[in-house]
Amino acid sequence: MKDDFTLWFNTTVHYGAGKVSELGSLLRSINASKILIVTDRGIVASGIVKKCTDAIMSEHIRFSLFDGVEPNPTTDSVEKGLTLVKHESIDAIVAVGGGSSMDAAKAINVLFTNGGQIVDYHGFNHVGKKGLPLIAVPTTAGSGSEMTSFMLISDSKTHQKIACSDPKIIPDVAILDPTLTLSLPQAVTIEAGLDALGSSIEAYVSKAANAYSDVLALRSSEMIADNIIKVYEEPFNLDGRSQMLIGANMMGLAVHLSYIGAAHSMANPLTKYFGIRHGIAVGMVLPYVMLFNTPSQPKKYKQIALALGVKLEKGEDDVTASRKGAIKFRSLLDQLSLPNNLSKMGVKEDLIPTMAQ
Ligand SMILES: [Zn+2]
């Protein structure tokens, strides 16, 4: 655990079933008159964006819609969204969707306010000025991006992921409405859920973890592990969806305070070279990362095993308990009908040195 740390609690969180209906009054309260909605076409087709625009129009607030965000958003799509903001007198941005929409909205906001290109902001704390008010409406229980200072944008030319972090990009408000996640396709539920669970575990064992992130990371691991199979089997289970959404939100704050780890580092090239979806890639490598990392923090990995629902024998030592946690995580992949090794996902061994690089 780190000896010193700085905490930012920037996001006001509004949680509740049907909470999205308050989006309009919320925008009114910050004197927004014309907003940009950043989302993707799937979210528009699902009817979720209409719930947002109904709430916005009920307060007579005007909006422009940018629905061109793709999974793993690119610099090209960010530029397209930026063009929309530049030509309209936008005074607030609303991101509706999963991590991709929220990250794209953060990127548009940064470029609109500070100019330049995304690559200029690669790394930590390169954002000069805070942007327009940003409201995040997550529609998946996954990235936790509504709470974080991170954004991940892929370079359209090189396909390299550009990771940027700055407290100035943290959304101002998050609206957590679990009813928005009821209609998520099963594949998205699994991908987002594994990403959330993997991120919680990584935040808990991060070298940058602190007393605050530990509480959030461990509890969110438990909440997500308790409910991921439930929502996979019963997508309309509102209680399960609520626990997942709150868990993912707590995870976002934990990650924001403590960062993530090697499973995420390994997931990025798997997405780049083999098109494996981010959350699936994180989930597939995580049990192995857990085993590899156990010697560094066996006590913490034992807590993870308990959070994952492992029943321990009396007096069981930390390393054995930790190992059971990794095995339990791998059994989750079976329960979610996912392949449990990379070769089954088409990953070629000869590319490993390149990916490691
Ligand atoms: Zn992730």
mmCIF file of C-alpha atoms and ligand atoms in Angstrom:
data_model
loop_
_atom_site.group_PDB
_atom_site.id
_atom_site.type_symbol
_atom_site.label_atom_id
_atom_site.label_comp_id
_atom_site.label_asym_id
_atom_site.label_seq_id
_atom_site.Cartn_x
_atom_site.Cartn_y
_atom_site.Cartn_z
ATOM 1 C CA MET A 1 0.000 0.000 0.000
ATOM 2 C CA LYS A 2 1.171 3.525 -0.776
ATOM 3 C CA ASP A 3 2.503 5.667 2.054
ATOM 4 C CA ASP A 4 0.972 8.818 0.608
ATOM 5 C CA PHE A 5 -1.983 9.491 -1.636
ATOM 6 C CA THR A 6 -4.229 12.198 -3.009
ATOM 7 C CA LEU A 7 -7.965 11.642 -3.324
ATOM 8 C CA TRP A 8 -10.341 13.297 -5.764
ATOM 9 C CA PHE A 9 -14.065 12.805 -5.200
ATOM 10 C CA ASN A 10 -15.374 14.896 -8.066
ATOM 11 C CA THR A 11 -18.502 13.187 -9.306
ATOM 12 C CA THR A 12 -21.973 13.723 -7.872
ATOM 13 C CA VAL A 13 -23.770 10.388 -8.171
ATOM 14 C CA HIS A 14 -27.568 10.146 -8.496
ATOM 15 C CA TYR A 15 -28.770 6.568 -8.180
ATOM 16 C CA GLY A 16 -32.233 5.051 -8.567
ATOM 17 C CA ALA A 17 -34.576 3.116 -10.864
ATOM 18 C CA GLY A 18 -36.017 5.660 -13.318
ATOM 19 C CA LYS A 19 -33.454 8.324 -12.304
ATOM 20 C CA VAL A 20 -32.780 9.212 -15.944
ATOM 21 C CA SER A 21 -36.090 11.122 -15.974
ATOM 22 C CA GLU A 22 -34.337 13.749 -13.825
ATOM 23 C CA LEU A 23 -31.696 14.478 -16.470
ATOM 24 C CA GLY A 24 -33.568 17.550 -17.746
ATOM 25 C CA SER A 25 -33.987 19.201 -14.351
ATOM 26 C CA LEU A 26 -30.373 18.432 -13.574
ATOM 27 C CA LEU A 27 -29.230 20.194 -16.749
ATOM 28 C CA ARG A 28 -31.568 23.073 -15.940
ATOM 29 C CA SER A 29 -29.945 23.390 -12.498
ATOM 30 C CA ILE A 30 -26.549 23.992 -14.108
ATOM 31 C CA ASN A 31 -28.051 26.488 -16.595
ATOM 32 C CA ALA A 32 -27.360 24.307 -19.646
ATOM 33 C CA SER A 33 -29.233 25.561 -22.714
ATOM 34 C CA LYS A 34 -27.825 23.433 -25.556
ATOM 35 C CA ILE A 35 -26.164 20.106 -24.945
ATOM 36 C CA LEU A 36 -24.306 17.508 -26.971
ATOM 37 C CA ILE A 37 -25.296 13.868 -26.449
ATOM 38 C CA VAL A 38 -22.439 11.455 -27.142
ATOM 39 C CA THR A 39 -23.529 7.870 -27.714
ATOM 40 C CA ASP A 40 -23.589 4.977 -30.185
ATOM 41 C CA ARG A 41 -26.223 3.749 -32.625
ATOM 42 C CA GLY A 42 -26.991 0.637 -30.572
ATOM 43 C CA ILE A 43 -27.961 2.774 -27.575
ATOM 44 C CA VAL A 44 -30.135 4.937 -29.830
ATOM 45 C CA ALA A 45 -31.838 1.800 -31.250
ATOM 46 C CA SER A 46 -32.426 0.449 -27.721
ATOM 47 C CA GLY A 47 -34.623 3.462 -26.890
ATOM 48 C CA ILE A 48 -32.351 4.624 -24.054
ATOM 49 C CA VAL A 49 -31.373 7.842 -25.805
ATOM 50 C CA LYS A 50 -35.071 8.672 -26.267
ATOM 51 C CA LYS A 51 -35.547 8.444 -22.489
ATOM 52 C CA CYS A 52 -32.737 10.998 -22.149
ATOM 53 C CA THR A 53 -34.015 13.329 -24.866
ATOM 54 C CA ASP A 54 -37.586 13.178 -23.468
ATOM 55 C CA ALA A 55 -36.203 14.316 -20.109
ATOM 56 C CA ILE A 56 -34.134 17.041 -21.772
ATOM 57 C CA MET A 57 -37.008 18.335 -23.921
ATOM 58 C CA SER A 58 -39.353 18.428 -20.936
ATOM 59 C CA GLU A 59 -37.144 21.278 -19.678
ATOM 60 C CA HIS A 60 -37.062 22.933 -23.134
ATOM 61 C CA ILE A 61 -33.321 22.373 -23.436
ATOM 62 C CA ARG A 62 -31.992 21.941 -26.990
ATOM 63 C CA PHE A 63 -29.601 19.158 -27.960
ATOM 64 C CA SER A 64 -27.392 17.823 -30.751
ATOM 65 C CA LEU A 65 -26.856 14.098 -31.102
ATOM 66 C CA PHE A 66 -23.531 12.463 -31.937
ATOM 67 C CA ASP A 67 -24.172 8.717 -32.228
ATOM 68 C CA GLY A 68 -20.960 7.771 -34.018
ATOM 69 C CA VAL A 69 -19.027 6.236 -31.097
ATOM 70 C CA GLU A 70 -17.725 2.741 -31.852
ATOM 71 C CA PRO A 71 -16.409 0.087 -29.415
ATOM 72 C CA ASN A 72 -12.828 1.077 -28.522
ATOM 73 C CA PRO A 73 -13.425 4.655 -29.722
ATOM 74 C CA THR A 74 -10.940 6.078 -32.197
ATOM 75 C CA THR A 75 -9.335 9.440 -32.757
ATOM 76 C CA ASP A 76 -11.397 9.710 -35.983
ATOM 77 C CA SER A 77 -14.732 9.370 -34.217
ATOM 78 C CA VAL A 78 -13.645 11.833 -31.524
ATOM 79 C CA GLU A 79 -12.808 14.344 -34.291
ATOM 80 C CA LYS A 80 -16.272 13.866 -35.803
ATOM 81 C CA GLY A 81 -17.932 14.555 -32.461
ATOM 82 C CA LEU A 82 -15.673 17.555 -31.958
ATOM 83 C CA THR A 83 -16.795 19.079 -35.269
ATOM 84 C CA LEU A 84 -20.372 18.977 -33.978
ATOM 85 C CA VAL A 85 -19.490 20.835 -30.767
ATOM 86 C CA LYS A 86 -17.472 23.444 -32.627
ATOM 87 C CA HIS A 87 -20.351 24.360 -34.920
ATOM 88 C CA GLU A 88 -22.999 24.578 -32.231
ATOM 89 C CA SER A 89 -23.037 26.685 -29.097
ATOM 90 C CA ILE A 90 -22.907 23.707 -26.754
ATOM 91 C CA ASP A 91 -22.622 24.400 -23.043
ATOM 92 C CA ALA A 92 -22.723 20.871 -21.569
ATOM 93 C CA ILE A 93 -22.058 17.302 -22.708
ATOM 94 C CA VAL A 94 -24.060 14.194 -21.797
ATOM 95 C CA ALA A 95 -22.426 10.793 -22.404
ATOM 96 C CA VAL A 96 -24.929 7.942 -22.742
ATOM 97 C CA GLY A 97 -23.527 4.429 -23.036
ATOM 98 C CA GLY A 98 -20.720 2.232 -21.837
ATOM 99 C CA GLY A 99 -17.062 3.100 -21.349
ATOM 100 C CA SER A 100 -16.625 3.868 -25.059
ATOM 101 C CA SER A 101 -19.244 6.638 -25.101
ATOM 102 C CA MET A 102 -18.001 8.085 -21.821
ATOM 103 C CA ASP A 103 -14.356 8.036 -22.932
ATOM 104 C CA ALA A 104 -15.257 9.588 -26.306
ATOM 105 C CA ALA A 105 -17.219 12.335 -24.506
ATOM 106 C CA LYS A 106 -14.245 13.040 -22.239
ATOM 107 C CA ALA A 107 -11.957 13.250 -25.280
ATOM 108 C CA ILE A 108 -14.297 15.587 -27.197
ATOM 109 C CA ASN A 109 -14.530 17.786 -24.118
ATOM 110 C CA VAL A 110 -10.740 17.958 -23.709
ATOM 111 C CA LEU A 111 -10.096 18.826 -27.367
ATOM 112 C CA PHE A 112 -12.949 21.357 -27.478
ATOM 113 C CA THR A 113 -11.548 23.237 -24.485
ATOM 114 C CA ASN A 114 -7.813 22.780 -24.976
ATOM 115 C CA GLY A 115 -7.296 22.120 -28.718
ATOM 116 C CA GLY A 116 -4.639 19.827 -30.155
ATOM 117 C CA GLN A 117 -4.948 16.082 -30.681
ATOM 118 C CA ILE A 118 -5.596 13.203 -28.298
ATOM 119 C CA VAL A 119 -1.982 12.060 -28.495
ATOM 120 C CA ASP A 120 -0.956 15.407 -26.927
ATOM 121 C CA TYR A 121 -2.682 14.251 -23.736
ATOM 122 C CA HIS A 122 -1.118 10.774 -23.578
ATOM 123 C CA GLY A 123 0.007 9.987 -20.033
ATOM 124 C CA PHE A 124 -0.745 11.841 -16.843
ATOM 125 C CA ASN A 125 -1.936 15.385 -16.181
ATOM 126 C CA HIS A 126 -1.476 17.052 -19.571
ATOM 127 C CA VAL A 127 -4.943 18.645 -19.681
ATOM 128 C CA GLY A 128 -4.666 22.421 -19.241
ATOM 129 C CA LYS A 129 -8.227 23.565 -18.571
ATOM 130 C CA LYS A 130 -11.305 21.758 -17.327
ATOM 131 C CA GLY A 131 -13.921 21.417 -20.071
ATOM 132 C CA LEU A 132 -17.704 21.861 -20.246
ATOM 133 C CA PRO A 133 -19.879 20.253 -17.566
ATOM 134 C CA LEU A 134 -19.957 16.517 -18.332
ATOM 135 C CA ILE A 135 -22.811 14.270 -17.247
ATOM 136 C CA ALA A 136 -22.399 10.519 -17.616
ATOM 137 C CA VAL A 137 -25.313 8.114 -17.950
ATOM 138 C CA PRO A 138 -23.739 4.643 -17.930
ATOM 139 C CA THR A 139 -25.841 1.971 -19.644
ATOM 140 C CA THR A 140 -23.572 -0.943 -18.741
ATOM 141 C CA ALA A 141 -22.209 -2.154 -15.422
ATOM 142 C CA GLY A 142 -18.678 -2.217 -16.716
ATOM 143 C CA SER A 143 -16.047 0.446 -17.121
ATOM 144 C CA GLY A 144 -16.811 2.741 -14.183
ATOM 145 C CA SER A 145 -15.599 5.520 -16.486
ATOM 146 C CA GLU A 146 -18.262 7.830 -14.999
ATOM 147 C CA MET A 147 -16.041 8.126 -11.908
ATOM 148 C CA THR A 148 -12.546 8.120 -13.355
ATOM 149 C CA SER A 149 -9.851 10.485 -14.565
ATOM 150 C CA PHE A 150 -9.013 8.053 -17.395
ATOM 151 C CA MET A 151 -9.865 7.870 -21.060
ATOM 152 C CA LEU A 152 -8.669 5.316 -23.586
ATOM 153 C CA ILE A 153 -8.808 6.266 -27.271
ATOM 154 C CA SER A 154 -7.414 4.181 -30.154
ATOM 155 C CA ASP A 155 -5.267 5.917 -32.752
ATOM 156 C CA SER A 156 -7.144 5.436 -36.052
ATOM 157 C CA LYS A 157 -3.908 5.012 -37.995
ATOM 158 C CA THR A 158 -1.704 2.895 -35.706
ATOM 159 C CA HIS A 159 -4.538 1.217 -33.684
ATOM 160 C CA GLN A 160 -2.406 1.907 -30.620
ATOM 161 C CA LYS A 161 -4.431 2.698 -27.490
ATOM 162 C CA ILE A 162 -3.734 6.190 -26.184
ATOM 163 C CA ALA A 163 -4.311 6.257 -22.419
ATOM 164 C CA CYS A 164 -4.780 9.656 -20.798
ATOM 165 C CA SER A 165 -5.404 10.525 -17.181
ATOM 166 C CA ASP A 166 -6.160 13.866 -15.601
ATOM 167 C CA PRO A 167 -8.495 14.810 -12.730
ATOM 168 C CA LYS A 168 -9.857 17.598 -14.959
ATOM 169 C CA ILE A 169 -11.641 15.072 -17.189
ATOM 170 C CA ILE A 170 -13.653 13.361 -14.435
ATOM 171 C CA PRO A 171 -17.400 13.660 -15.140
ATOM 172 C CA ASP A 172 -19.188 16.153 -12.910
ATOM 173 C CA VAL A 173 -22.329 14.081 -12.520
ATOM 174 C CA ALA A 174 -23.216 10.408 -12.966
ATOM 175 C CA ILE A 175 -26.805 9.219 -13.248
ATOM 176 C CA LEU A 176 -27.053 5.547 -12.301
ATOM 177 C CA ASP A 177 -30.381 4.140 -13.442
ATOM 178 C CA PRO A 178 -30.394 0.331 -13.293
ATOM 179 C CA THR A 179 -33.512 0.105 -15.508
ATOM 180 C CA LEU A 180 -31.316 1.245 -18.416
ATOM 181 C CA THR A 181 -29.254 -1.941 -18.098
ATOM 182 C CA LEU A 182 -32.219 -4.380 -18.174
ATOM 183 C CA SER A 183 -32.244 -4.673 -21.954
ATOM 184 C CA LEU A 184 -28.492 -5.116 -22.388
ATOM 185 C CA PRO A 185 -27.638 -7.944 -24.792
ATOM 186 C CA GLN A 186 -26.202 -10.948 -22.958
ATOM 187 C CA ALA A 187 -22.804 -10.586 -24.660
ATOM 188 C CA VAL A 188 -22.491 -6.983 -23.445
ATOM 189 C CA THR A 189 -23.593 -7.955 -19.931
ATOM 190 C CA ILE A 190 -20.829 -10.562 -19.775
ATOM 191 C CA GLU A 191 -18.147 -8.386 -21.289
ATOM 192 C CA ALA A 192 -18.938 -5.387 -19.100
ATOM 193 C CA GLY A 193 -19.327 -7.542 -15.988
ATOM 194 C CA LEU A 194 -15.975 -9.258 -16.450
ATOM 195 C CA ASP A 195 -14.294 -5.922 -17.059
ATOM 196 C CA ALA A 196 -15.865 -4.564 -13.862
ATOM 197 C CA LEU A 197 -14.912 -7.587 -11.782
ATOM 198 C CA GLY A 198 -11.389 -7.697 -13.229
ATOM 199 C CA SER A 199 -10.923 -3.988 -12.570
ATOM 200 C CA SER A 200 -12.148 -4.314 -8.965
ATOM 201 C CA ILE A 201 -9.686 -7.110 -8.286
ATOM 202 C CA GLU A 202 -6.834 -5.231 -9.954
ATOM 203 C CA ALA A 203 -7.635 -2.044 -8.039
ATOM 204 C CA TYR A 204 -7.556 -3.991 -4.761
ATOM 205 C CA VAL A 205 -4.098 -5.461 -5.330
ATOM 206 C CA SER A 206 -2.624 -2.419 -7.114
ATOM 207 C CA LYS A 207 0.645 -1.056 -5.744
ATOM 208 C CA ALA A 208 -1.087 2.323 -5.637
ATOM 209 C CA ALA A 209 -3.989 1.012 -3.507
ATOM 210 C CA ASN A 210 -4.866 2.948 -0.372
ATOM 211 C CA ALA A 211 -7.245 2.544 2.544
ATOM 212 C CA TYR A 212 -10.118 4.206 0.642
ATOM 213 C CA SER A 213 -9.706 2.308 -2.617
ATOM 214 C CA ASP A 214 -9.395 -0.972 -0.691
ATOM 215 C CA VAL A 215 -12.864 -0.648 0.824
ATOM 216 C CA LEU A 216 -14.444 0.178 -2.527
ATOM 217 C CA ALA A 217 -12.493 -2.415 -4.506
ATOM 218 C CA LEU A 218 -13.130 -5.335 -2.187
ATOM 219 C CA ARG A 219 -16.830 -4.605 -1.708
ATOM 220 C CA SER A 220 -17.355 -4.044 -5.447
ATOM 221 C CA SER A 221 -15.560 -7.347 -6.220
ATOM 222 C CA GLU A 222 -18.008 -9.075 -3.893
ATOM 223 C CA MET A 223 -21.103 -7.322 -5.290
ATOM 224 C CA ILE A 224 -20.183 -8.050 -8.909
ATOM 225 C CA ALA A 225 -19.134 -11.653 -8.206
ATOM 226 C CA ASP A 226 -22.428 -12.226 -6.354
ATOM 227 C CA ASN A 227 -24.530 -10.960 -9.239
ATOM 228 C CA ILE A 228 -22.773 -11.569 -12.560
ATOM 229 C CA ILE A 229 -24.211 -15.072 -13.034
ATOM 230 C CA LYS A 230 -27.614 -13.896 -11.809
ATOM 231 C CA VAL A 231 -27.908 -11.193 -14.506
ATOM 232 C CA TYR A 232 -26.454 -13.545 -17.126
ATOM 233 C CA GLU A 233 -29.202 -16.071 -16.404
ATOM 234 C CA GLU A 234 -31.975 -13.586 -15.557
ATOM 235 C CA PRO A 235 -31.345 -10.381 -17.527
ATOM 236 C CA PHE A 236 -34.481 -8.677 -16.169
ATOM 237 C CA ASN A 237 -33.550 -9.196 -12.524
ATOM 238 C CA LEU A 238 -33.628 -5.552 -11.369
ATOM 239 C CA ASP A 239 -32.025 -6.249 -8.007
ATOM 240 C CA GLY A 240 -29.097 -8.036 -9.710
ATOM 241 C CA ARG A 241 -28.758 -5.250 -12.276
ATOM 242 C CA SER A 242 -28.808 -2.640 -9.479
ATOM 243 C CA GLN A 243 -26.071 -4.407 -7.513
ATOM 244 C CA MET A 244 -23.978 -4.708 -10.685
ATOM 245 C CA LEU A 245 -24.383 -1.018 -11.546
ATOM 246 C CA ILE A 246 -23.527 0.192 -8.040
ATOM 247 C CA GLY A 247 -20.650 -2.308 -7.851
ATOM 248 C CA ALA A 248 -19.234 -1.108 -11.170
ATOM 249 C CA ASN A 249 -19.570 2.494 -10.026
ATOM 250 C CA MET A 250 -17.702 1.756 -6.780
ATOM 251 C CA MET A 251 -15.093 -0.052 -8.858
ATOM 252 C CA GLY A 252 -14.718 3.078 -11.019
ATOM 253 C CA LEU A 253 -13.955 5.164 -7.947
ATOM 254 C CA ALA A 254 -11.560 2.492 -6.644
ATOM 255 C CA VAL A 255 -9.705 2.378 -9.972
ATOM 256 C CA HIS A 256 -9.633 6.150 -10.094
ATOM 257 C CA LEU A 257 -7.974 6.172 -6.664
ATOM 258 C CA SER A 258 -5.615 3.240 -7.171
ATOM 259 C CA TYR A 259 -5.261 2.273 -10.888
ATOM 260 C CA ILE A 260 -5.337 -1.200 -12.419
ATOM 261 C CA GLY A 261 -2.850 -3.901 -13.331
ATOM 262 C CA ALA A 262 -1.295 -6.449 -15.651
ATOM 263 C CA ALA A 263 -4.541 -8.060 -16.863
ATOM 264 C CA HIS A 264 -5.476 -4.718 -18.391
ATOM 265 C CA SER A 265 -1.991 -4.264 -19.883
ATOM 266 C CA MET A 266 -2.272 -7.723 -21.454
ATOM 267 C CA ALA A 267 -5.841 -7.151 -22.643
ATOM 268 C CA ASN A 268 -4.974 -4.148 -24.805
ATOM 269 C CA PRO A 269 -2.756 -6.002 -27.336
ATOM 270 C CA LEU A 270 -5.238 -8.911 -27.384
ATOM 271 C CA THR A 271 -7.865 -6.420 -28.530
ATOM 272 C CA LYS A 272 -5.492 -4.770 -30.963
ATOM 273 C CA TYR A 273 -4.158 -7.934 -32.675
ATOM 274 C CA PHE A 274 -7.034 -10.396 -32.322
ATOM 275 C CA GLY A 275 -10.084 -8.203 -31.896
ATOM 276 C CA ILE A 276 -10.971 -9.858 -28.568
ATOM 277 C CA ARG A 277 -13.418 -7.591 -26.771
ATOM 278 C CA HIS A 278 -11.831 -5.716 -23.885
ATOM 279 C CA GLY A 279 -13.749 -7.224 -20.963
ATOM 280 C CA ILE A 280 -13.408 -10.752 -22.327
ATOM 281 C CA ALA A 281 -9.652 -10.273 -22.762
ATOM 282 C CA VAL A 282 -9.343 -8.990 -19.177
ATOM 283 C CA GLY A 283 -11.369 -11.932 -17.857
ATOM 284 C CA MET A 284 -9.397 -14.526 -19.774
ATOM 285 C CA VAL A 285 -5.956 -13.473 -18.571
ATOM 286 C CA LEU A 286 -6.915 -12.446 -15.043
ATOM 287 C CA PRO A 287 -6.796 -15.887 -13.329
ATOM 288 C CA TYR A 288 -3.211 -16.292 -14.569
ATOM 289 C CA VAL A 289 -2.250 -12.785 -13.465
ATOM 290 C CA MET A 290 -3.776 -13.574 -10.055
ATOM 291 C CA LEU A 291 -1.640 -16.719 -9.736
ATOM 292 C CA PHE A 292 1.480 -14.892 -10.899
ATOM 293 C CA ASN A 293 0.941 -11.979 -8.501
ATOM 294 C CA THR A 294 -0.129 -13.992 -5.454
ATOM 295 C CA PRO A 295 3.350 -14.166 -3.851
ATOM 296 C CA SER A 296 3.465 -10.358 -3.685
ATOM 297 C CA GLN A 297 0.216 -10.011 -1.720
ATOM 298 C CA PRO A 298 -1.125 -13.369 -0.532
ATOM 299 C CA LYS A 299 -3.227 -11.808 2.239
ATOM 300 C CA LYS A 300 -5.052 -9.580 -0.207
ATOM 301 C CA TYR A 301 -5.565 -12.387 -2.710
ATOM 302 C CA LYS A 302 -7.072 -14.449 0.086
ATOM 303 C CA GLN A 303 -9.611 -11.658 0.633
ATOM 304 C CA ILE A 304 -10.332 -11.710 -3.105
ATOM 305 C CA ALA A 305 -10.959 -15.457 -2.916
ATOM 306 C CA LEU A 306 -13.490 -14.842 -0.131
ATOM 307 C CA ALA A 307 -15.108 -12.027 -2.141
ATOM 308 C CA LEU A 308 -15.458 -14.428 -5.068
ATOM 309 C CA GLY A 309 -17.350 -16.822 -2.818
ATOM 310 C CA VAL A 310 -14.616 -19.393 -2.141
ATOM 311 C CA LYS A 311 -15.274 -21.428 1.019
ATOM 312 C CA LEU A 312 -11.986 -21.840 2.857
ATOM 313 C CA GLU A 313 -10.914 -24.687 5.125
ATOM 314 C CA LYS A 314 -10.166 -23.801 8.739
ATOM 315 C CA GLY A 315 -6.586 -22.550 9.083
ATOM 316 C CA GLU A 316 -5.980 -22.578 5.336
ATOM 317 C CA ASP A 317 -2.824 -20.667 4.422
ATOM 318 C CA ASP A 318 -3.028 -17.494 2.355
ATOM 319 C CA VAL A 319 -1.320 -18.842 -0.759
ATOM 320 C CA THR A 320 -3.580 -21.908 -1.004
ATOM 321 C CA ALA A 321 -6.621 -19.721 -0.423
ATOM 322 C CA SER A 322 -5.443 -17.276 -3.108
ATOM 323 C CA ARG A 323 -4.989 -20.126 -5.560
ATOM 324 C CA LYS A 324 -8.581 -21.174 -4.953
ATOM 325 C CA GLY A 325 -9.629 -17.620 -5.793
ATOM 326 C CA ALA A 326 -7.922 -17.773 -9.202
ATOM 327 C CA ILE A 327 -9.502 -21.181 -9.897
ATOM 328 C CA LYS A 328 -12.889 -19.819 -8.867
ATOM 329 C CA PHE A 329 -12.485 -16.908 -11.262
ATOM 330 C CA ARG A 330 -11.610 -19.299 -14.082
ATOM 331 C CA SER A 331 -14.708 -21.368 -13.313
ATOM 332 C CA LEU A 332 -16.746 -18.187 -13.803
ATOM 333 C CA LEU A 333 -15.594 -18.176 -17.432
ATOM 334 C CA ASP A 334 -17.037 -21.699 -17.824
ATOM 335 C CA GLN A 335 -20.313 -20.623 -16.231
ATOM 336 C CA LEU A 336 -20.472 -17.733 -18.701
ATOM 337 C CA SER A 337 -19.835 -20.195 -21.591
ATOM 338 C CA LEU A 338 -16.537 -18.534 -22.505
ATOM 339 C CA PRO A 339 -13.442 -20.380 -23.706
ATOM 340 C CA ASN A 340 -10.921 -20.657 -20.881
ATOM 341 C CA ASN A 341 -7.721 -20.208 -22.826
ATOM 342 C CA LEU A 342 -6.342 -17.836 -25.420
ATOM 343 C CA SER A 343 -5.613 -20.394 -28.159
ATOM 344 C CA LYS A 344 -9.342 -21.173 -28.254
ATOM 345 C CA MET A 345 -9.835 -17.460 -29.001
ATOM 346 C CA GLY A 346 -7.489 -17.694 -32.009
ATOM 347 C CA VAL A 347 -4.457 -16.144 -30.293
ATOM 348 C CA LYS A 348 -1.232 -17.238 -32.007
ATOM 349 C CA GLU A 349 1.757 -18.010 -29.818
ATOM 350 C CA ASP A 350 4.287 -16.490 -32.237
ATOM 351 C CA LEU A 351 2.771 -13.048 -31.696
ATOM 352 C CA ILE A 352 3.327 -13.126 -27.934
ATOM 353 C CA PRO A 353 6.758 -11.395 -28.030
ATOM 354 C CA THR A 354 5.275 -8.593 -30.160
ATOM 355 C CA MET A 355 2.303 -8.230 -27.832
ATOM 356 C CA ALA A 356 4.575 -8.288 -24.771
ATOM 357 C CA GLN A 357 6.635 -5.495 -26.288
HETATM 358 ZN ZN ZN B 1 -11.208 -2.417 -18.398
#
